[in-house]
């Protein structure tokens, strides 16, 4: 809840000494409430008052950091319920569950899948970010599992899923330096769990049997002075998990209640009960609302392609179009003699055109100049995709030295650029391509005779 000038006035020393540059403490307080001046401008404010005010003006939802180096991820920190209101801040992360109840072959297969699914799409690395290591009762096997994942070369952060504090302690020693999440604090063990993670400020995952009990548990943990938390909305049923996840976010952001102002962890592996397709469906649901870590039973390309694509769409600024890096990209094994097809850097256009070029199986170089991230006609109308901008890109990037071909295919919708390009690029054959991408394969085959 935002503080009013009167709330702040109650905390000022009321000296009216003007050291803050304002004639009265009340005038100063009103300005602070309006965000026009920092509370620290009053040198007489007590440290308790400053602490209280900074707590009250802190973001509603905490941002927590887990992992280290290349596997460091920020979770939470959201400010809106809907992407179109502003933007979502920290994308959800995907985890794969491994447990000491699995045999070696199963664990090895899952690790291999995690290694295999690792690709870049529009500048973003698509991979499993967490290994969720669940303790199922065999301590020696569990410790061996933690060591095995560490030794596998997987670049992941860790979640230790364990309610037994002694086992958690032993496992944490192995991955403490990787700044993992320790999940498994409940109403019985939370004091020992907080004790375990406090010194190293390790994120602690809380679980409870109901939303009300979870709220009470967060309050208890906060009373111990610990606020580096991840909340489990529950996995008794899909209905309950979804309701609780949405309620937690609403209570936090709409209700202004910081008790629920933490990122969440959703166990879709449990909710889907072994149904791979249900697992993907639930993961899409919680990508949109409002999972921070989504734990799956496995990650293969069938799961990864829809999930990472959706996540990339949801967690980008709706005001900024997704762009591919300008440059020249060989497709179908194109060499320096292959013709060049030119399109814009708007990611959607790029992937549609690239897909059709791939479908043609004709080797082609794709030239992507900087067109402001807009589609062909929009960037042309905005003056960002013109004969001079394409020429400038070709000259400045040394394209004439990189390739031997002098065939440049234009999108059919900007056929009007042909004349100017012929003038700007003497020696080049400017070819007007198709107006619709679906005709590209036929067009390329006819052009090249392949
Ligand atoms: Fe009041 Fe502090 Fe400003 Fe002095 S410096 S007038 S005590 S708010």
GROMACS .gro file of C-alpha atoms and ligand atoms in nm:
model
  458
    1UNK     CA    1   0.000   0.000   0.000
    2UNK     CA    2   0.145   0.343  -0.094
    3UNK     CA    3   0.228   0.569   0.198
    4UNK     CA    4   0.056   0.908   0.224
    5UNK     CA    5   0.225   1.233   0.323
    6UNK     CA    6   0.056   1.208   0.663
    7UNK     CA    7   0.195   0.856   0.720
    8UNK     CA    8   0.543   0.991   0.655
    9UNK     CA    9   0.481   1.304   0.862
   10UNK     CA   10   0.406   1.082   1.164
   11UNK     CA   11   0.761   0.944   1.135
   12UNK     CA   12   0.945   1.277   1.097
   13UNK     CA   13   1.109   1.437   1.406
   14UNK     CA   14   0.891   1.751   1.356
   15UNK     CA   15   1.170   2.000   1.422
   16UNK     CA   16   1.074   2.223   1.130
   17UNK     CA   17   1.444   2.313   1.112
   18UNK     CA   18   1.442   2.345   0.729
   19UNK     CA   19   1.762   2.139   0.696
   20UNK     CA   20   1.585   1.941   0.423
   21UNK     CA   21   1.523   2.256   0.221
   22UNK     CA   22   1.149   2.258   0.298
   23UNK     CA   23   0.979   2.512   0.527
   24UNK     CA   24   0.806   2.248   0.740
   25UNK     CA   25   0.825   1.877   0.814
   26UNK     CA   26   0.474   1.841   0.664
   27UNK     CA   27   0.579   2.001   0.334
   28UNK     CA   28   0.878   1.766   0.324
   29UNK     CA   29   0.659   1.462   0.397
   30UNK     CA   30   0.414   1.551   0.120
   31UNK     CA   31   0.699   1.577  -0.127
   32UNK     CA   32   0.845   1.240  -0.018
   33UNK     CA   33   0.503   1.076  -0.064
   34UNK     CA   34   0.484   1.221  -0.414
   35UNK     CA   35   0.824   1.069  -0.491
   36UNK     CA   36   0.982   1.413  -0.538
   37UNK     CA   37   1.253   1.381  -0.272
   38UNK     CA   38   1.436   1.105  -0.086
   39UNK     CA   39   1.357   1.041   0.278
   40UNK     CA   40   1.731   1.063   0.351
   41UNK     CA   41   1.723   1.438   0.281
   42UNK     CA   42   1.608   1.483   0.640
   43UNK     CA   43   1.925   1.428   0.845
   44UNK     CA   44   1.724   1.393   1.167
   45UNK     CA   45   1.516   1.092   1.066
   46UNK     CA   46   1.576   0.794   1.296
   47UNK     CA   47   1.718   0.475   1.150
   48UNK     CA   48   1.400   0.288   1.260
   49UNK     CA   49   1.186   0.533   1.065
   50UNK     CA   50   1.408   0.501   0.756
   51UNK     CA   51   1.392   0.121   0.782
   52UNK     CA   52   1.014   0.129   0.818
   53UNK     CA   53   0.980   0.362   0.521
   54UNK     CA   54   1.211   0.163   0.296
   55UNK     CA   55   1.018  -0.153   0.386
   56UNK     CA   56   0.692   0.021   0.296
   57UNK     CA   57   0.828   0.154  -0.030
   58UNK     CA   58   1.001  -0.175  -0.130
   59UNK     CA   59   0.864  -0.359  -0.437
   60UNK     CA   60   0.557  -0.570  -0.360
   61UNK     CA   61   0.720  -0.885  -0.493
   62UNK     CA   62   1.074  -0.974  -0.402
   63UNK     CA   63   1.335  -1.061  -0.663
   64UNK     CA   64   1.549  -1.349  -0.552
   65UNK     CA   65   1.870  -1.468  -0.714
   66UNK     CA   66   1.968  -1.833  -0.733
   67UNK     CA   67   2.261  -2.008  -0.899
   68UNK     CA   68   2.595  -1.850  -0.980
   69UNK     CA   69   2.786  -1.731  -1.286
   70UNK     CA   70   2.639  -1.866  -1.611
   71UNK     CA   71   2.364  -2.042  -1.419
   72UNK     CA   72   2.251  -1.745  -1.212
   73UNK     CA   73   1.881  -1.669  -1.245
   74UNK     CA   74   1.657  -1.400  -1.105
   75UNK     CA   75   1.308  -1.506  -1.001
   76UNK     CA   76   1.002  -1.300  -0.906
   77UNK     CA   77   1.011  -0.921  -0.901
   78UNK     CA   78   0.689  -0.897  -1.103
   79UNK     CA   79   0.481  -0.582  -1.082
   80UNK     CA   80   0.171  -0.659  -1.289
   81UNK     CA   81  -0.079  -0.941  -1.324
   82UNK     CA   82  -0.105  -0.916  -1.700
   83UNK     CA   83   0.170  -0.883  -1.955
   84UNK     CA   84  -0.019  -0.619  -2.155
   85UNK     CA   85  -0.035  -0.387  -1.850
   86UNK     CA   86   0.341  -0.331  -1.867
   87UNK     CA   87   0.570  -0.629  -1.908
   88UNK     CA   88   0.672  -0.937  -1.711
   89UNK     CA   89   1.018  -0.902  -1.565
   90UNK     CA   90   1.184  -1.235  -1.487
   91UNK     CA   91   1.100  -1.532  -1.709
   92UNK     CA   92   1.004  -1.860  -1.551
   93UNK     CA   93   1.272  -2.130  -1.548
   94UNK     CA   94   1.237  -2.499  -1.627
   95UNK     CA   95   1.368  -2.779  -1.408
   96UNK     CA   96   1.388  -3.155  -1.456
   97UNK     CA   97   1.327  -3.384  -1.162
   98UNK     CA   98   1.580  -3.652  -1.072
   99UNK     CA   99   1.547  -3.872  -0.768
  100UNK     CA  100   1.723  -4.143  -0.572
  101UNK     CA  101   1.418  -4.362  -0.646
  102UNK     CA  102   1.522  -4.376  -1.015
  103UNK     CA  103   1.768  -4.629  -1.146
  104UNK     CA  104   2.093  -4.524  -1.312
  105UNK     CA  105   1.965  -4.577  -1.664
  106UNK     CA  106   1.668  -4.345  -1.605
  107UNK     CA  107   1.885  -4.076  -1.447
  108UNK     CA  108   2.141  -4.102  -1.729
  109UNK     CA  109   1.870  -4.072  -1.995
  110UNK     CA  110   1.724  -3.761  -1.833
  111UNK     CA  111   2.067  -3.602  -1.796
  112UNK     CA  112   2.137  -3.675  -2.162
  113UNK     CA  113   1.808  -3.510  -2.263
  114UNK     CA  114   1.902  -3.204  -2.059
  115UNK     CA  115   2.237  -3.191  -2.239
  116UNK     CA  116   2.073  -3.236  -2.582
  117UNK     CA  117   1.807  -2.966  -2.544
  118UNK     CA  118   2.026  -2.660  -2.572
  119UNK     CA  119   1.973  -2.420  -2.861
  120UNK     CA  120   1.958  -2.048  -2.931
  121UNK     CA  121   1.644  -1.881  -3.062
  122UNK     CA  122   1.641  -1.506  -3.128
  123UNK     CA  123   1.948  -1.459  -2.913
  124UNK     CA  124   1.810  -1.654  -2.615
  125UNK     CA  125   1.958  -1.977  -2.487
  126UNK     CA  126   1.688  -2.243  -2.460
  127UNK     CA  127   1.785  -2.507  -2.206
  128UNK     CA  128   1.689  -2.663  -1.875
  129UNK     CA  129   1.799  -2.419  -1.609
  130UNK     CA  130   1.759  -2.633  -1.296
  131UNK     CA  131   1.820  -2.990  -1.186
  132UNK     CA  132   1.559  -3.064  -0.919
  133UNK     CA  133   1.707  -3.338  -0.701
  134UNK     CA  134   1.445  -3.513  -0.490
  135UNK     CA  135   1.522  -3.717  -0.182
  136UNK     CA  136   1.304  -4.027  -0.177
  137UNK     CA  137   1.447  -4.205   0.125
  138UNK     CA  138   1.782  -4.357   0.029
  139UNK     CA  139   2.038  -4.113   0.166
  140UNK     CA  140   2.351  -4.269   0.018
  141UNK     CA  141   2.189  -4.294  -0.323
  142UNK     CA  142   2.067  -3.934  -0.295
  143UNK     CA  143   2.411  -3.800  -0.211
  144UNK     CA  144   2.552  -4.007  -0.498
  145UNK     CA  145   2.288  -3.850  -0.727
  146UNK     CA  146   2.389  -3.497  -0.628
  147UNK     CA  147   2.753  -3.586  -0.699
  148UNK     CA  148   2.661  -3.751  -1.027
  149UNK     CA  149   2.476  -3.445  -1.159
  150UNK     CA  150   2.763  -3.223  -1.047
  151UNK     CA  151   3.011  -3.442  -1.232
  152UNK     CA  152   2.796  -3.469  -1.547
  153UNK     CA  153   2.908  -3.134  -1.684
  154UNK     CA  154   2.547  -3.010  -1.696
  155UNK     CA  155   2.532  -2.632  -1.673
  156UNK     CA  156   2.240  -2.605  -1.432
  157UNK     CA  157   2.145  -2.452  -1.100
  158UNK     CA  158   2.022  -2.689  -0.828
  159UNK     CA  159   1.706  -2.742  -0.630
  160UNK     CA  160   1.744  -2.980  -0.337
  161UNK     CA  161   1.401  -3.127  -0.264
  162UNK     CA  162   1.435  -3.269   0.082
  163UNK     CA  163   1.239  -3.233   0.406
  164UNK     CA  164   1.483  -3.425   0.625
  165UNK     CA  165   1.705  -3.151   0.766
  166UNK     CA  166   2.003  -3.380   0.820
  167UNK     CA  167   2.000  -3.504   0.463
  168UNK     CA  168   1.944  -3.148   0.340
  169UNK     CA  169   2.249  -3.038   0.537
  170UNK     CA  170   2.470  -3.306   0.385
  171UNK     CA  171   2.348  -3.241   0.030
  172UNK     CA  172   2.376  -2.865   0.071
  173UNK     CA  173   2.744  -2.896   0.158
  174UNK     CA  174   2.801  -3.042  -0.189
  175UNK     CA  175   2.633  -2.761  -0.386
  176UNK     CA  176   2.641  -2.467  -0.147
  177UNK     CA  177   2.886  -2.281  -0.370
  178UNK     CA  178   2.633  -2.306  -0.656
  179UNK     CA  179   2.374  -2.109  -0.456
  180UNK     CA  180   2.091  -2.364  -0.490
  181UNK     CA  181   1.729  -2.358  -0.373
  182UNK     CA  182   1.662  -2.579  -0.071
  183UNK     CA  183   1.299  -2.686  -0.095
  184UNK     CA  184   1.110  -2.863   0.178
  185UNK     CA  185   1.047  -2.630   0.472
  186UNK     CA  186   0.711  -2.711   0.632
  187UNK     CA  187   0.533  -2.627   0.956
  188UNK     CA  188   0.729  -2.895   1.142
  189UNK     CA  189   1.084  -2.831   1.025
  190UNK     CA  190   1.093  -2.464   0.922
  191UNK     CA  191   1.302  -2.344   1.218
  192UNK     CA  192   1.580  -2.595   1.146
  193UNK     CA  193   1.554  -2.528   0.774
  194UNK     CA  194   1.591  -2.152   0.822
  195UNK     CA  195   1.886  -2.221   1.050
  196UNK     CA  196   2.040  -2.436   0.775
  197UNK     CA  197   2.014  -2.179   0.495
  198UNK     CA  198   2.041  -1.850   0.681
  199UNK     CA  199   2.417  -1.814   0.706
  200UNK     CA  200   2.463  -1.845   0.328
  201UNK     CA  201   2.137  -1.673   0.234
  202UNK     CA  202   2.024  -1.976   0.033
  203UNK     CA  203   1.671  -1.957  -0.112
  204UNK     CA  204   1.427  -2.167   0.089
  205UNK     CA  205   1.124  -2.338  -0.066
  206UNK     CA  206   0.813  -2.352   0.156
  207UNK     CA  207   0.533  -2.606   0.129
  208UNK     CA  208   0.202  -2.641   0.309
  209UNK     CA  209  -0.123  -2.833   0.289
  210UNK     CA  210  -0.338  -2.528   0.205
  211UNK     CA  211  -0.313  -2.166   0.098
  212UNK     CA  212  -0.405  -2.045   0.448
  213UNK     CA  213  -0.143  -2.270   0.606
  214UNK     CA  214   0.116  -2.149   0.353
  215UNK     CA  215   0.039  -1.788   0.444
  216UNK     CA  216   0.081  -1.868   0.814
  217UNK     CA  217   0.409  -2.050   0.740
  218UNK     CA  218   0.549  -1.753   0.547
  219UNK     CA  219   0.461  -1.528   0.842
  220UNK     CA  220   0.640  -1.763   1.082
  221UNK     CA  221   0.949  -1.778   0.862
  222UNK     CA  222   0.951  -1.400   0.819
  223UNK     CA  223   0.935  -1.362   1.197
  224UNK     CA  224   1.267  -1.548   1.204
  225UNK     CA  225   1.403  -1.269   0.983
  226UNK     CA  226   1.420  -1.481   0.666
  227UNK     CA  227   1.287  -1.349   0.338
  228UNK     CA  228   1.475  -1.536   0.068
  229UNK     CA  229   1.182  -1.763  -0.015
  230UNK     CA  230   1.013  -1.961  -0.292
  231UNK     CA  231   0.651  -2.067  -0.239
  232UNK     CA  232   0.490  -2.394  -0.347
  233UNK     CA  233   0.119  -2.335  -0.420
  234UNK     CA  234   0.062  -2.712  -0.384
  235UNK     CA  235   0.025  -3.006  -0.617
  236UNK     CA  236  -0.269  -3.201  -0.473
  237UNK     CA  237  -0.473  -3.133  -0.788
  238UNK     CA  238  -0.450  -2.921  -1.101
  239UNK     CA  239  -0.748  -2.714  -0.988
  240UNK     CA  240  -0.597  -2.639  -0.649
  241UNK     CA  241  -0.250  -2.567  -0.785
  242UNK     CA  242  -0.385  -2.321  -1.041
  243UNK     CA  243  -0.626  -2.151  -0.801
  244UNK     CA  244  -0.358  -2.111  -0.536
  245UNK     CA  245  -0.095  -1.986  -0.781
  246UNK     CA  246  -0.330  -1.716  -0.910
  247UNK     CA  247  -0.452  -1.629  -0.560
  248UNK     CA  248  -0.097  -1.588  -0.431
  249UNK     CA  249  -0.015  -1.343  -0.710
  250UNK     CA  250  -0.343  -1.152  -0.670
  251UNK     CA  251  -0.313  -1.125  -0.294
  252UNK     CA  252   0.039  -0.997  -0.343
  253UNK     CA  253   0.004  -0.753  -0.632
  254UNK     CA  254  -0.362  -0.653  -0.614
  255UNK     CA  255  -0.399  -0.676  -0.239
  256UNK     CA  256  -0.059  -0.519  -0.172
  257UNK     CA  257   0.027  -0.800   0.071
  258UNK     CA  258   0.400  -0.869   0.080
  259UNK     CA  259   0.352  -1.195   0.272
  260UNK     CA  260   0.288  -1.362  -0.064
  261UNK     CA  261   0.544  -1.146  -0.247
  262UNK     CA  262   0.776  -1.432  -0.347
  263UNK     CA  263   0.840  -1.641  -0.658
  264UNK     CA  264   0.673  -1.980  -0.689
  265UNK     CA  265   0.770  -2.338  -0.770
  266UNK     CA  266   0.524  -2.568  -0.951
  267UNK     CA  267   0.565  -2.945  -0.971
  268UNK     CA  268   0.390  -3.024  -1.298
  269UNK     CA  269   0.561  -3.364  -1.302
  270UNK     CA  270   0.335  -3.459  -1.007
  271UNK     CA  271   0.026  -3.286  -1.142
  272UNK     CA  272   0.050  -3.454  -1.483
  273UNK     CA  273   0.075  -3.803  -1.329
  274UNK     CA  274   0.301  -3.940  -1.602
  275UNK     CA  275   0.107  -3.792  -1.896
  276UNK     CA  276   0.369  -3.619  -2.111
  277UNK     CA  277   0.114  -3.415  -2.304
  278UNK     CA  278  -0.062  -3.303  -1.988
  279UNK     CA  279   0.279  -3.201  -1.856
  280UNK     CA  280   0.334  -2.972  -2.155
  281UNK     CA  281  -0.019  -2.832  -2.127
  282UNK     CA  282   0.025  -2.756  -1.757
  283UNK     CA  283   0.367  -2.606  -1.815
  284UNK     CA  284   0.219  -2.364  -2.069
  285UNK     CA  285  -0.052  -2.275  -1.818
  286UNK     CA  286   0.198  -2.199  -1.542
  287UNK     CA  287   0.430  -2.018  -1.782
  288UNK     CA  288   0.147  -1.770  -1.833
  289UNK     CA  289   0.018  -1.776  -1.473
  290UNK     CA  290   0.246  -1.755  -1.260
  291UNK     CA  291   0.510  -2.019  -1.212
  292UNK     CA  292   0.865  -1.902  -1.146
  293UNK     CA  293   1.023  -2.249  -1.148
  294UNK     CA  294   0.834  -2.522  -1.334
  295UNK     CA  295   0.950  -2.875  -1.256
  296UNK     CA  296   0.900  -3.137  -1.529
  297UNK     CA  297   0.970  -3.510  -1.530
  298UNK     CA  298   1.193  -3.479  -1.839
  299UNK     CA  299   1.287  -3.235  -2.114
  300UNK     CA  300   1.300  -3.348  -2.476
  301UNK     CA  301   1.250  -3.148  -2.795
  302UNK     CA  302   0.878  -3.231  -2.804
  303UNK     CA  303   0.840  -3.052  -2.472
  304UNK     CA  304   1.104  -2.785  -2.529
  305UNK     CA  305   0.992  -2.638  -2.861
  306UNK     CA  306   0.643  -2.525  -2.753
  307UNK     CA  307   0.747  -2.432  -2.399
  308UNK     CA  308   1.051  -2.220  -2.478
  309UNK     CA  309   0.873  -2.056  -2.772
  310UNK     CA  310   0.580  -1.960  -2.552
  311UNK     CA  311   0.804  -1.838  -2.273
  312UNK     CA  312   0.997  -1.620  -2.510
  313UNK     CA  313   0.675  -1.462  -2.631
  314UNK     CA  314   0.529  -1.410  -2.285
  315UNK     CA  315   0.843  -1.270  -2.129
  316UNK     CA  316   0.934  -1.009  -2.385
  317UNK     CA  317   0.829  -0.647  -2.376
  318UNK     CA  318   0.508  -0.624  -2.582
  319UNK     CA  319   0.614  -0.273  -2.686
  320UNK     CA  320   0.939  -0.398  -2.841
  321UNK     CA  321   0.925  -0.635  -3.137
  322UNK     CA  322   1.153  -0.939  -3.120
  323UNK     CA  323   1.442  -0.899  -3.360
  324UNK     CA  324   1.706  -1.120  -3.508
  325UNK     CA  325   2.061  -0.995  -3.527
  326UNK     CA  326   2.125  -0.821  -3.862
  327UNK     CA  327   2.377  -1.013  -4.075
  328UNK     CA  328   2.406  -1.268  -4.352
  329UNK     CA  329   2.301  -1.624  -4.277
  330UNK     CA  330   2.375  -1.924  -4.502
  331UNK     CA  331   2.084  -2.168  -4.531
  332UNK     CA  332   2.082  -2.520  -4.679
  333UNK     CA  333   2.463  -2.520  -4.689
  334UNK     CA  334   2.484  -2.204  -4.903
  335UNK     CA  335   2.832  -2.103  -5.020
  336UNK     CA  336   2.962  -1.774  -5.160
  337UNK     CA  337   2.801  -1.842  -5.499
  338UNK     CA  338   2.449  -1.891  -5.365
  339UNK     CA  339   2.198  -1.614  -5.439
  340UNK     CA  340   2.109  -1.370  -5.162
  341UNK     CA  341   1.752  -1.332  -5.041
  342UNK     CA  342   1.683  -1.019  -4.844
  343UNK     CA  343   1.422  -0.973  -4.573
  344UNK     CA  344   1.378  -0.776  -4.250
  345UNK     CA  345   1.499  -0.834  -3.893
  346UNK     CA  346   1.149  -0.876  -3.742
  347UNK     CA  347   1.181  -1.221  -3.584
  348UNK     CA  348   0.845  -1.349  -3.705
  349UNK     CA  349   0.919  -1.251  -4.066
  350UNK     CA  350   1.268  -1.396  -4.044
  351UNK     CA  351   1.149  -1.735  -3.918
  352UNK     CA  352   0.868  -1.759  -4.174
  353UNK     CA  353   1.102  -1.674  -4.463
  354UNK     CA  354   1.385  -1.892  -4.329
  355UNK     CA  355   1.142  -2.182  -4.286
  356UNK     CA  356   1.027  -2.157  -4.647
  357UNK     CA  357   1.386  -2.128  -4.774
  358UNK     CA  358   1.477  -2.439  -4.575
  359UNK     CA  359   1.173  -2.616  -4.721
  360UNK     CA  360   1.299  -2.535  -5.075
  361UNK     CA  361   1.630  -2.714  -5.000
  362UNK     CA  362   1.795  -2.455  -5.233
  363UNK     CA  363   2.119  -2.311  -5.088
  364UNK     CA  364   2.057  -1.940  -5.026
  365UNK     CA  365   2.224  -1.664  -4.825
  366UNK     CA  366   1.975  -1.467  -4.616
  367UNK     CA  367   2.059  -1.099  -4.585
  368UNK     CA  368   1.905  -0.929  -4.281
  369UNK     CA  369   1.969  -0.555  -4.267
  370UNK     CA  370   1.871  -0.343  -3.968
  371UNK     CA  371   1.504  -0.264  -4.039
  372UNK     CA  372   1.409  -0.151  -3.689
  373UNK     CA  373   1.249  -0.487  -3.601
  374UNK     CA  374   0.940  -0.425  -3.812
  375UNK     CA  375   0.770  -0.633  -4.080
  376UNK     CA  376   0.848  -0.569  -4.448
  377UNK     CA  377   0.576  -0.318  -4.531
  378UNK     CA  378   0.583  -0.145  -4.191
  379UNK     CA  379   0.959  -0.092  -4.202
  380UNK     CA  380   0.938   0.021  -4.566
  381UNK     CA  381   0.661   0.271  -4.475
  382UNK     CA  382   0.869   0.391  -4.177
  383UNK     CA  383   1.169   0.452  -4.403
  384UNK     CA  384   1.376   0.180  -4.233
  385UNK     CA  385   1.382  -0.073  -4.516
  386UNK     CA  386   1.479   0.124  -4.824
  387UNK     CA  387   1.717   0.097  -5.118
  388UNK     CA  388   1.967   0.316  -4.935
  389UNK     CA  389   1.943   0.123  -4.604
  390UNK     CA  390   1.995  -0.212  -4.785
  391UNK     CA  391   2.286  -0.066  -4.988
  392UNK     CA  392   2.441   0.084  -4.676
  393UNK     CA  393   2.417  -0.250  -4.497
  394UNK     CA  394   2.580  -0.435  -4.788
  395UNK     CA  395   2.866  -0.182  -4.811
  396UNK     CA  396   2.929  -0.139  -4.438
  397UNK     CA  397   2.932  -0.513  -4.370
  398UNK     CA  398   3.163  -0.600  -4.659
  399UNK     CA  399   2.903  -0.833  -4.816
  400UNK     CA  400   3.059  -0.785  -5.161
  401UNK     CA  401   3.388  -0.925  -5.026
  402UNK     CA  402   3.221  -1.209  -4.833
  403UNK     CA  403   3.026  -1.350  -5.133
  404UNK     CA  404   3.087  -1.388  -5.504
  405UNK     CA  405   2.721  -1.385  -5.607
  406UNK     CA  406   2.568  -1.067  -5.739
  407UNK     CA  407   2.207  -1.184  -5.729
  408UNK     CA  408   1.987  -1.009  -5.471
  409UNK     CA  409   1.625  -1.123  -5.425
  410UNK     CA  410   1.387  -0.863  -5.280
  411UNK     CA  411   1.057  -0.929  -5.101
  412UNK     CA  412   0.784  -0.895  -5.364
  413UNK     CA  413   0.601  -0.639  -5.151
  414UNK     CA  414   0.885  -0.387  -5.195
  415UNK     CA  415   0.934  -0.440  -5.569
  416UNK     CA  416   0.936  -0.063  -5.588
  417UNK     CA  417   1.295  -0.064  -5.451
  418UNK     CA  418   1.433  -0.248  -5.755
  419UNK     CA  419   1.519   0.061  -5.964
  420UNK     CA  420   1.700   0.245  -5.685
  421UNK     CA  421   1.893  -0.068  -5.584
  422UNK     CA  422   2.010  -0.125  -5.942
  423UNK     CA  423   2.139   0.231  -5.940
  424UNK     CA  424   2.305   0.195  -5.595
  425UNK     CA  425   2.457  -0.148  -5.661
  426UNK     CA  426   2.604  -0.153  -6.013
  427UNK     CA  427   2.688  -0.505  -6.128
  428UNK     CA  428   2.415  -0.662  -5.914
  429UNK     CA  429   2.109  -0.832  -6.055
  430UNK     CA  430   1.812  -0.723  -5.846
  431UNK     CA  431   1.537  -0.984  -5.860
  432UNK     CA  432   1.185  -0.926  -5.732
  433UNK     CA  433   1.083  -1.223  -5.522
  434UNK     CA  434   0.742  -1.347  -5.410
  435UNK     CA  435   0.483  -1.137  -5.230
  436UNK     CA  436   0.391  -1.431  -5.007
  437UNK     CA  437   0.647  -1.652  -4.834
  438UNK     CA  438   0.467  -1.977  -4.915
  439UNK     CA  439   0.564  -1.935  -5.282
  440UNK     CA  440   0.937  -1.909  -5.199
  441UNK     CA  441   1.026  -2.280  -5.254
  442UNK     CA  442   0.875  -2.287  -5.606
  443UNK     CA  443   1.031  -1.949  -5.686
  444UNK     CA  444   1.381  -2.054  -5.572
  445UNK     CA  445   1.368  -2.385  -5.757
  446UNK     CA  446   1.271  -2.210  -6.079
  447UNK     CA  447   1.533  -1.938  -6.030
  448UNK     CA  448   1.820  -2.176  -5.968
  449UNK     CA  449   1.698  -2.473  -6.171
  450UNK     CA  450   1.752  -2.699  -5.866
  451LIG    FE1  451   1.155   1.842   0.945
  451LIG    FE2  452   1.368   1.689   0.891
  451LIG    FE3  453   1.299   1.882   0.723
  451LIG    FE4  454   1.400   1.945   0.963
  451LIG     S1  455   1.505   1.837   0.797
  451LIG     S2  456   1.222   2.037   0.860
  451LIG     S3  457   1.317   1.782   1.087
  451LIG     S4  458   1.180   1.705   0.776
   0.00000   0.00000   0.00000
